[in-house]
Coordinates of C-alpha atoms and ligand atoms in Angstrom, one line a residue:
M1 CA 147.0 80.8 95.3
N2 CA 145.9 80.9 91.7
R3 CA 143.2 82.8 90.0
K4 CA 140.7 79.9 89.9
T5 CA 140.9 79.3 93.7
A6 CA 140.7 83.3 94.4
L7 CA 137.6 83.2 92.2
I8 CA 135.9 80.6 94.1
I9 CA 136.9 82.2 97.3
L10 CA 135.4 85.3 96.3
L11 CA 132.1 83.6 95.1
L12 CA 131.8 81.9 98.7
L13 CA 132.4 85.2 100.5
T14 CA 129.7 86.9 98.4
S15 CA 127.3 84.2 98.5
L16 CA 124.0 85.1 99.9
A17 CA 122.5 81.6 100.5
G18 CA 121.1 81.6 104.3
F19 CA 120.9 85.2 104.5
S20 CA 117.2 85.3 105.4
Q21 CA 117.2 87.0 108.7
I22 CA 117.3 90.8 108.8
S23 CA 117.4 93.3 111.6
I24 CA 115.6 96.4 110.6
R25 CA 116.0 99.9 112.8
M26 CA 112.3 100.9 113.3
F27 CA 111.4 104.7 113.9
A28 CA 114.9 105.5 112.1
R29 CA 113.7 108.9 110.9
T30 CA 112.5 110.2 114.2
R31 CA 114.7 108.2 116.8
P32 CA 112.5 108.4 119.8
S33 CA 114.0 107.8 123.3
A34 CA 110.5 106.7 124.6
L35 CA 108.5 103.7 123.5
F36 CA 105.1 101.8 124.2
L37 CA 105.2 98.2 123.4
T38 CA 101.9 96.1 123.1
T39 CA 101.2 92.4 122.4
V40 CA 98.5 92.6 120.0
S41 CA 97.8 88.7 119.6
G42 CA 99.8 85.7 121.3
A43 CA 102.2 86.7 123.8
C44 CA 105.9 87.5 124.1
L45 CA 108.7 87.0 126.5
L46 CA 110.8 90.3 127.7
H47 CA 114.3 89.2 128.5
D48 CA 116.2 91.3 130.8
E49 CA 119.8 90.1 131.8
A50 CA 118.9 90.9 135.5
E51 CA 115.3 89.9 136.0
G52 CA 115.4 86.8 133.7
E53 CA 112.1 86.5 131.6
V54 CA 108.7 88.5 132.2
R55 CA 105.7 87.3 130.1
I56 CA 103.9 90.0 128.2
D57 CA 100.2 88.6 127.6
A58 CA 97.9 90.4 125.0
G59 CA 96.6 93.7 126.1
D60 CA 99.6 94.5 128.7
I61 CA 101.7 97.7 127.7
V62 CA 105.3 97.9 128.2
A63 CA 106.5 101.6 128.5
V64 CA 110.3 101.8 127.7
S65 CA 112.5 105.1 128.1
M66 CA 116.2 105.9 128.7
H67 CA 118.0 107.0 131.8
D68 CA 121.8 107.5 131.9
S69 CA 122.2 104.9 129.2
R70 CA 120.1 102.3 130.7
I71 CA 116.8 101.3 129.5
I72 CA 114.2 101.7 131.9
Y73 CA 110.8 99.6 131.6
R74 CA 107.6 99.4 133.4
T75 CA 104.4 97.2 132.5
L76 CA 101.0 98.1 133.0
S77 CA 100.7 95.1 135.6
G78 CA 103.2 96.8 137.7
I79 CA 106.8 95.1 136.7
I80 CA 109.6 97.7 136.7
G81 CA 113.0 97.1 135.8
A82 CA 116.2 98.7 134.3
A83 CA 118.7 96.7 131.9
D84 CA 121.5 97.4 129.3
S85 CA 119.2 96.1 126.6
L86 CA 115.6 94.4 126.2
T87 CA 114.5 91.7 124.0
F88 CA 110.9 90.7 123.3
T89 CA 110.4 87.2 122.0
P90 CA 107.2 85.9 120.5
V91 CA 106.0 82.6 122.3
S92 CA 104.3 81.6 118.8
A93 CA 104.6 82.2 115.3
G94 CA 101.3 84.4 115.2
T95 CA 102.4 86.9 117.8
L96 CA 102.3 90.6 116.7
I97 CA 103.9 93.4 118.5
N98 CA 102.6 97.0 118.3
L99 CA 105.1 99.9 118.9
R100 CA 104.1 103.4 119.3
A101 CA 106.5 106.3 120.0
P102 CA 105.1 109.1 121.8
G103 CA 106.0 112.5 120.7
S104 CA 107.0 111.1 117.4
N105 CA 105.0 111.8 114.2
E106 CA 105.8 108.5 112.8
P107 CA 102.6 106.1 112.7
E108 CA 102.6 103.1 115.0
K109 CA 103.9 99.9 113.7
T110 CA 102.7 96.3 114.1
L111 CA 105.6 93.9 113.4
E112 CA 106.3 90.0 113.7
G113 CA 109.6 88.7 114.9
K114 CA 111.5 89.5 117.9
I115 CA 112.2 93.3 119.2
K116 CA 115.4 94.2 120.3
I117 CA 116.0 97.6 122.3
K118 CA 119.4 99.0 123.0
P119 CA 120.6 102.8 124.0
F120 CA 122.2 104.6 121.2
P121 CA 123.5 107.8 121.5
G122 CA 120.6 110.3 122.5
S123 CA 117.9 107.6 121.4
L124 CA 116.9 104.3 121.4
L125 CA 118.0 101.9 119.2
I126 CA 114.7 99.8 118.2
L127 CA 115.6 96.9 116.1
N128 CA 113.0 94.4 114.6
I129 CA 114.5 91.0 114.1
T130 CA 112.5 89.2 111.3
T131 CA 112.9 87.6 107.9
V132 CA 113.3 89.2 104.5
E133 CA 110.1 87.4 103.2
N134 CA 108.2 88.5 106.3
C135 CA 109.0 92.2 105.9
L136 CA 108.5 92.0 102.1
P137 CA 104.9 92.9 101.9
G138 CA 105.3 96.0 104.1
V139 CA 108.0 97.3 102.2
V140 CA 106.0 96.4 98.7
R141 CA 103.0 98.2 100.1
A142 CA 104.8 101.5 101.2
E143 CA 106.8 101.6 97.9
A144 CA 104.2 100.4 95.3
G145 CA 101.0 102.0 96.7
K146 CA 97.5 100.4 96.8
Y147 CA 95.2 98.9 94.4
G148 CA 97.7 97.7 91.7
P149 CA 97.3 94.3 89.9
S150 CA 98.9 91.2 91.1
D151 CA 102.0 91.0 88.5
Y152 CA 102.7 94.6 89.2
Y153 CA 103.2 93.5 92.9
K154 CA 105.0 90.4 91.9
A155 CA 107.4 92.8 89.9
Q156 CA 107.8 95.3 92.7
A157 CA 108.3 92.3 95.2
V158 CA 111.2 91.0 93.3
V159 CA 112.7 94.4 93.0
A160 CA 112.3 95.1 96.7
R161 CA 113.7 91.7 97.6
T162 CA 116.8 92.3 95.1
Y163 CA 117.4 95.8 96.7
I164 CA 117.3 94.2 100.2
Y165 CA 119.8 91.7 99.5
R166 CA 122.2 93.9 97.6
N167 CA 121.9 96.4 100.4
I168 CA 122.1 93.9 103.3
D169 CA 125.3 95.3 104.9
R170 CA 124.2 99.0 104.4
H171 CA 124.4 99.5 108.1
Q172 CA 126.9 97.1 109.0
L173 CA 128.8 99.7 111.0
D174 CA 125.7 100.7 112.8
G175 CA 125.2 97.0 113.9
Y176 CA 121.8 96.2 111.7
N177 CA 120.9 95.5 108.3
M178 CA 118.6 98.2 107.2
C179 CA 116.6 101.2 108.5
D180 CA 112.6 101.5 107.8
D181 CA 113.1 105.0 106.4
T182 CA 113.4 106.3 102.9
H183 CA 117.3 105.9 103.0
C184 CA 117.0 102.0 102.5
Q185 CA 113.3 101.1 101.8
V186 CA 110.2 102.3 103.7
Y187 CA 109.0 99.6 106.1
P188 CA 105.6 100.4 107.8
G189 CA 105.5 97.0 109.5
V190 CA 103.2 94.1 108.7
V191 CA 100.3 94.5 106.3
T192 CA 97.5 92.3 105.5
D193 CA 96.4 93.2 101.7
S194 CA 96.1 89.9 100.2
V195 CA 97.0 90.8 96.9
I196 CA 100.5 92.0 98.2
V197 CA 101.0 89.1 100.6
N198 CA 100.3 86.7 97.7
A199 CA 102.7 88.5 95.3
C200 CA 105.5 88.1 97.8
R201 CA 104.8 84.5 98.5
Y202 CA 104.3 83.6 94.8
T203 CA 107.8 85.1 94.2
A204 CA 109.4 84.0 97.5
G205 CA 113.2 84.0 97.2
R206 CA 113.2 85.2 93.8
V207 CA 115.4 88.3 92.7
I208 CA 116.8 90.2 89.5
T209 CA 120.3 89.6 88.4
D210 CA 122.6 90.2 85.4
R211 CA 123.9 87.5 83.3
D212 CA 126.6 86.9 86.0
S213 CA 124.1 86.1 88.7
L214 CA 124.9 89.4 90.4
L215 CA 122.1 91.3 92.1
I216 CA 121.3 94.3 90.1
E217 CA 120.8 97.9 91.2
A218 CA 116.9 97.8 91.3
A219 CA 116.1 101.3 90.7
F220 CA 112.5 102.3 90.0
H221 CA 110.4 105.7 89.9
G222 CA 106.7 106.8 89.8
N223 CA 106.6 107.7 86.0
C224 CA 109.2 107.8 83.2
G225 CA 107.2 110.2 81.0
G226 CA 107.5 108.0 77.7
E227 CA 111.4 107.1 78.1
T228 CA 113.3 105.9 81.0
A229 CA 116.7 107.6 81.9
S230 CA 120.0 105.8 81.6
S231 CA 121.7 105.8 85.3
A232 CA 124.9 107.0 83.5
E233 CA 123.5 110.2 82.8
V234 CA 121.6 110.8 85.7
W235 CA 123.9 109.4 88.4
L236 CA 127.2 109.3 86.4
A237 CA 127.3 105.6 87.4
G238 CA 126.5 103.2 84.3
Y239 CA 125.0 99.7 84.7
P240 CA 124.2 97.8 81.2
Y241 CA 120.7 97.2 82.6
L242 CA 119.8 100.8 83.6
V243 CA 119.9 102.3 80.0
R244 CA 117.2 104.3 78.0
V245 CA 113.9 102.2 77.4
K246 CA 111.2 103.7 75.2
D247 CA 108.1 103.3 77.5
P248 CA 104.9 103.0 75.7
W249 CA 103.0 101.6 78.9
C250 CA 102.7 104.7 81.1
S251 CA 101.1 107.6 78.7
Y252 CA 97.7 106.9 80.3
S253 CA 98.6 108.3 83.6
A254 CA 98.3 111.7 84.8
S255 CA 101.7 111.9 85.8
A256 CA 103.1 111.3 82.3
R257 CA 103.0 115.1 81.5
W258 CA 103.0 118.3 83.7
R259 CA 103.3 122.0 83.3
K260 CA 104.3 124.5 85.8
S261 CA 104.5 128.4 85.8
I262 CA 106.9 130.5 87.9
S263 CA 106.8 134.0 88.3
L264 CA 109.7 136.1 86.4
A265 CA 110.7 137.6 89.9
D266 CA 111.5 133.9 91.2
W267 CA 113.1 133.1 88.0
N268 CA 115.5 136.1 88.1
N269 CA 116.4 135.4 91.7
F270 CA 117.5 131.7 90.7
L271 CA 119.4 133.1 87.9
M272 CA 121.0 135.7 90.1
S273 CA 121.9 133.1 92.8
K274 CA 123.9 131.2 90.0
G275 CA 125.7 134.5 89.2
I276 CA 123.8 134.7 85.9
T277 CA 122.5 138.2 84.7
P278 CA 118.7 138.2 84.0
G279 CA 117.7 139.2 80.7
S280 CA 120.7 137.8 78.8
E281 CA 120.0 134.1 79.8
G282 CA 118.5 133.2 76.4
A283 CA 120.8 130.0 76.0
I284 CA 119.0 128.4 78.8
Y285 CA 115.8 128.1 76.9
G286 CA 117.0 125.2 74.9
P287 CA 115.3 122.5 72.9
Q288 CA 111.4 122.7 73.2
E289 CA 111.1 119.1 73.4
P290 CA 111.8 117.9 77.0
D291 CA 115.5 116.7 77.3
R292 CA 116.5 114.7 80.0
R293 CA 120.4 113.7 79.1
R294 CA 123.1 115.5 81.2
Q295 CA 123.7 117.7 78.1
A296 CA 120.4 119.3 79.2
T297 CA 122.9 121.1 81.3
R298 CA 122.6 124.7 80.1
R299 CA 125.8 126.9 79.8
V300 CA 125.0 130.8 80.2
Q301 CA 127.6 133.4 80.5
G302 CA 130.1 130.8 81.6
K303 CA 127.9 129.4 84.1
T304 CA 126.1 126.1 84.3
V305 CA 122.5 125.4 85.1
T306 CA 121.4 121.7 85.3
S307 CA 117.8 120.4 85.2
E308 CA 118.3 118.7 88.5
E309 CA 119.1 122.1 90.3
M310 CA 115.7 123.6 88.7
R311 CA 113.7 120.9 89.6
I312 CA 114.8 121.2 93.3
R313 CA 114.6 125.0 93.5
F314 CA 111.1 125.2 91.8
G315 CA 109.7 121.7 93.3
L316 CA 109.1 120.4 89.8
R317 CA 108.0 116.7 89.5
S318 CA 110.9 115.5 87.3
A319 CA 114.2 117.0 85.8
F320 CA 112.7 115.8 82.3
F321 CA 111.4 119.2 81.1
S322 CA 111.6 122.2 78.3
L323 CA 111.0 125.8 79.5
S324 CA 110.5 128.9 77.8
P325 CA 109.5 132.6 78.8
A326 CA 105.9 133.4 78.7
G327 CA 105.5 137.1 79.4
D328 CA 105.9 137.8 83.0
S329 CA 106.5 134.1 83.8
I330 CA 108.4 131.1 82.9
A331 CA 106.7 128.0 81.8
F332 CA 107.9 124.6 82.6
N333 CA 106.5 121.9 80.3
G334 CA 107.6 118.4 81.7
R335 CA 107.1 114.7 81.6
G336 CA 107.1 111.8 84.2
Y337 CA 107.4 111.9 88.1
G338 CA 110.9 110.9 89.8
H339 CA 114.4 110.2 88.5
G340 CA 113.4 108.3 85.7
V341 CA 116.1 105.2 86.1
G342 CA 115.0 101.6 86.0
L343 CA 111.4 100.5 86.4
C344 CA 108.6 103.0 85.7
Q345 CA 105.9 102.1 88.4
D346 CA 102.9 103.6 86.0
G347 CA 104.2 101.5 83.1
A348 CA 104.7 98.3 85.0
K349 CA 101.2 98.7 86.5
H350 CA 99.6 99.1 82.9
M351 CA 101.5 96.0 81.5
A352 CA 100.3 93.8 84.4
E353 CA 96.8 95.1 83.5
K354 CA 97.3 93.9 79.9
K355 CA 98.2 90.5 81.2
M356 CA 101.9 90.9 81.2
A357 CA 103.8 88.6 83.7
Y358 CA 106.0 90.2 86.4
D359 CA 109.1 88.6 84.8
Q360 CA 108.1 90.2 81.3
I361 CA 107.9 93.5 83.2
T362 CA 111.1 93.3 85.0
A363 CA 112.9 92.3 81.6
F364 CA 111.3 95.1 79.9
Y365 CA 112.9 97.7 82.2
Y366 CA 116.0 96.2 83.3
P367 CA 117.2 94.8 79.7
G368 CA 119.4 91.8 79.7
T369 CA 118.7 90.8 83.1
M370 CA 117.0 87.6 84.7
I371 CA 115.1 86.4 87.7
I372 CA 116.7 83.5 89.8
D373 CA 116.6 82.2 93.3
I374 CA 118.6 84.2 95.7
K375 CA 120.2 80.9 96.7
N376 CA 122.1 81.1 93.1
A377 CA 122.5 84.9 93.3
R378 CA 125.7 86.9 94.5
K379 CA 126.2 90.3 95.7
P380 CA 128.5 92.4 93.6
P381 CA 131.6 92.8 95.3
R382 CA 132.2 96.2 96.9
P383 CA 134.0 98.7 94.8
Ligands
ZN401 ZN1 119.0 103.0 105.9
ZN402 ZN1 107.2 105.0 81.8

């Protein structure tokens, strides 16, 4: 096989055209072993291999639980059954199904598409079989928040869609495409916010790629504090579009700057946990301007302390800060919220308010990228 043939085969293998259906594991964080399912509007057919099809009309409730790795179900109208797996199929396009997991602290979810339930070790595997475009408004609402301008949501929609397609086989070994938790992207179910729904429709099928049409790693965060971080510095994985960008757009936000003081006792405990003797840690108080480079790693008494370790230990809003002793406390003076890599949400929101279009926003935060249809995009080969 020559190089050209190999390249064509690789392109075919990594092509994403037609990949619009998606299976999402619901309640992935709490993994319940019982579930209440209600048809909110329309009707659906419950398919159980033994009984065949049972019609579930609006208002009927189906209680699902597990017994000896079999699925037991009982409807309010009195039908009882056991099966190895259950599928609920909507009879019409407008059917909405509500899921509630008793004993779970996750809110109930209203979903479009099919619901498939199987036993999974110790819990139910609850899958929503839907399309990328149908689940996108829910993902955007969860990741981007409320009350933003239209082009901000359009930017978040192409970011979320890019993320889904790039990570579509993340749970391949588990038998589904993505989970509804922060591990993948939070998916709360169907949302009705018309600005978000319209932003998703307007950008339908559009994704962000590099110049080789490869889907980008579409990282984003709350507020960069005036300068985004390069992924090479934060994650030790460099991408040509995840580089430092000076951001004049996010300083209006309350998240742009923060201060926090901790007691000297807490600080000394932290130093001792790192094997550093308190009182001679002067080298830790580095430059007085916040510094987010990995070089912000401080070496003290032969030990290293990173900004990230301090962020986790003291619950700081970002690892982009300076610190100094202030009497019987230590004062942190920081910028931004989150890891700082990729799109800055506060900045993107402000750019949209200033009438910048969504593709200008993504081009600003992911330099050298473009927006194309998913039909022409490819997933990068696995490393
Ligand atoms: Zn996941
Ligand atoms: Zn910013």
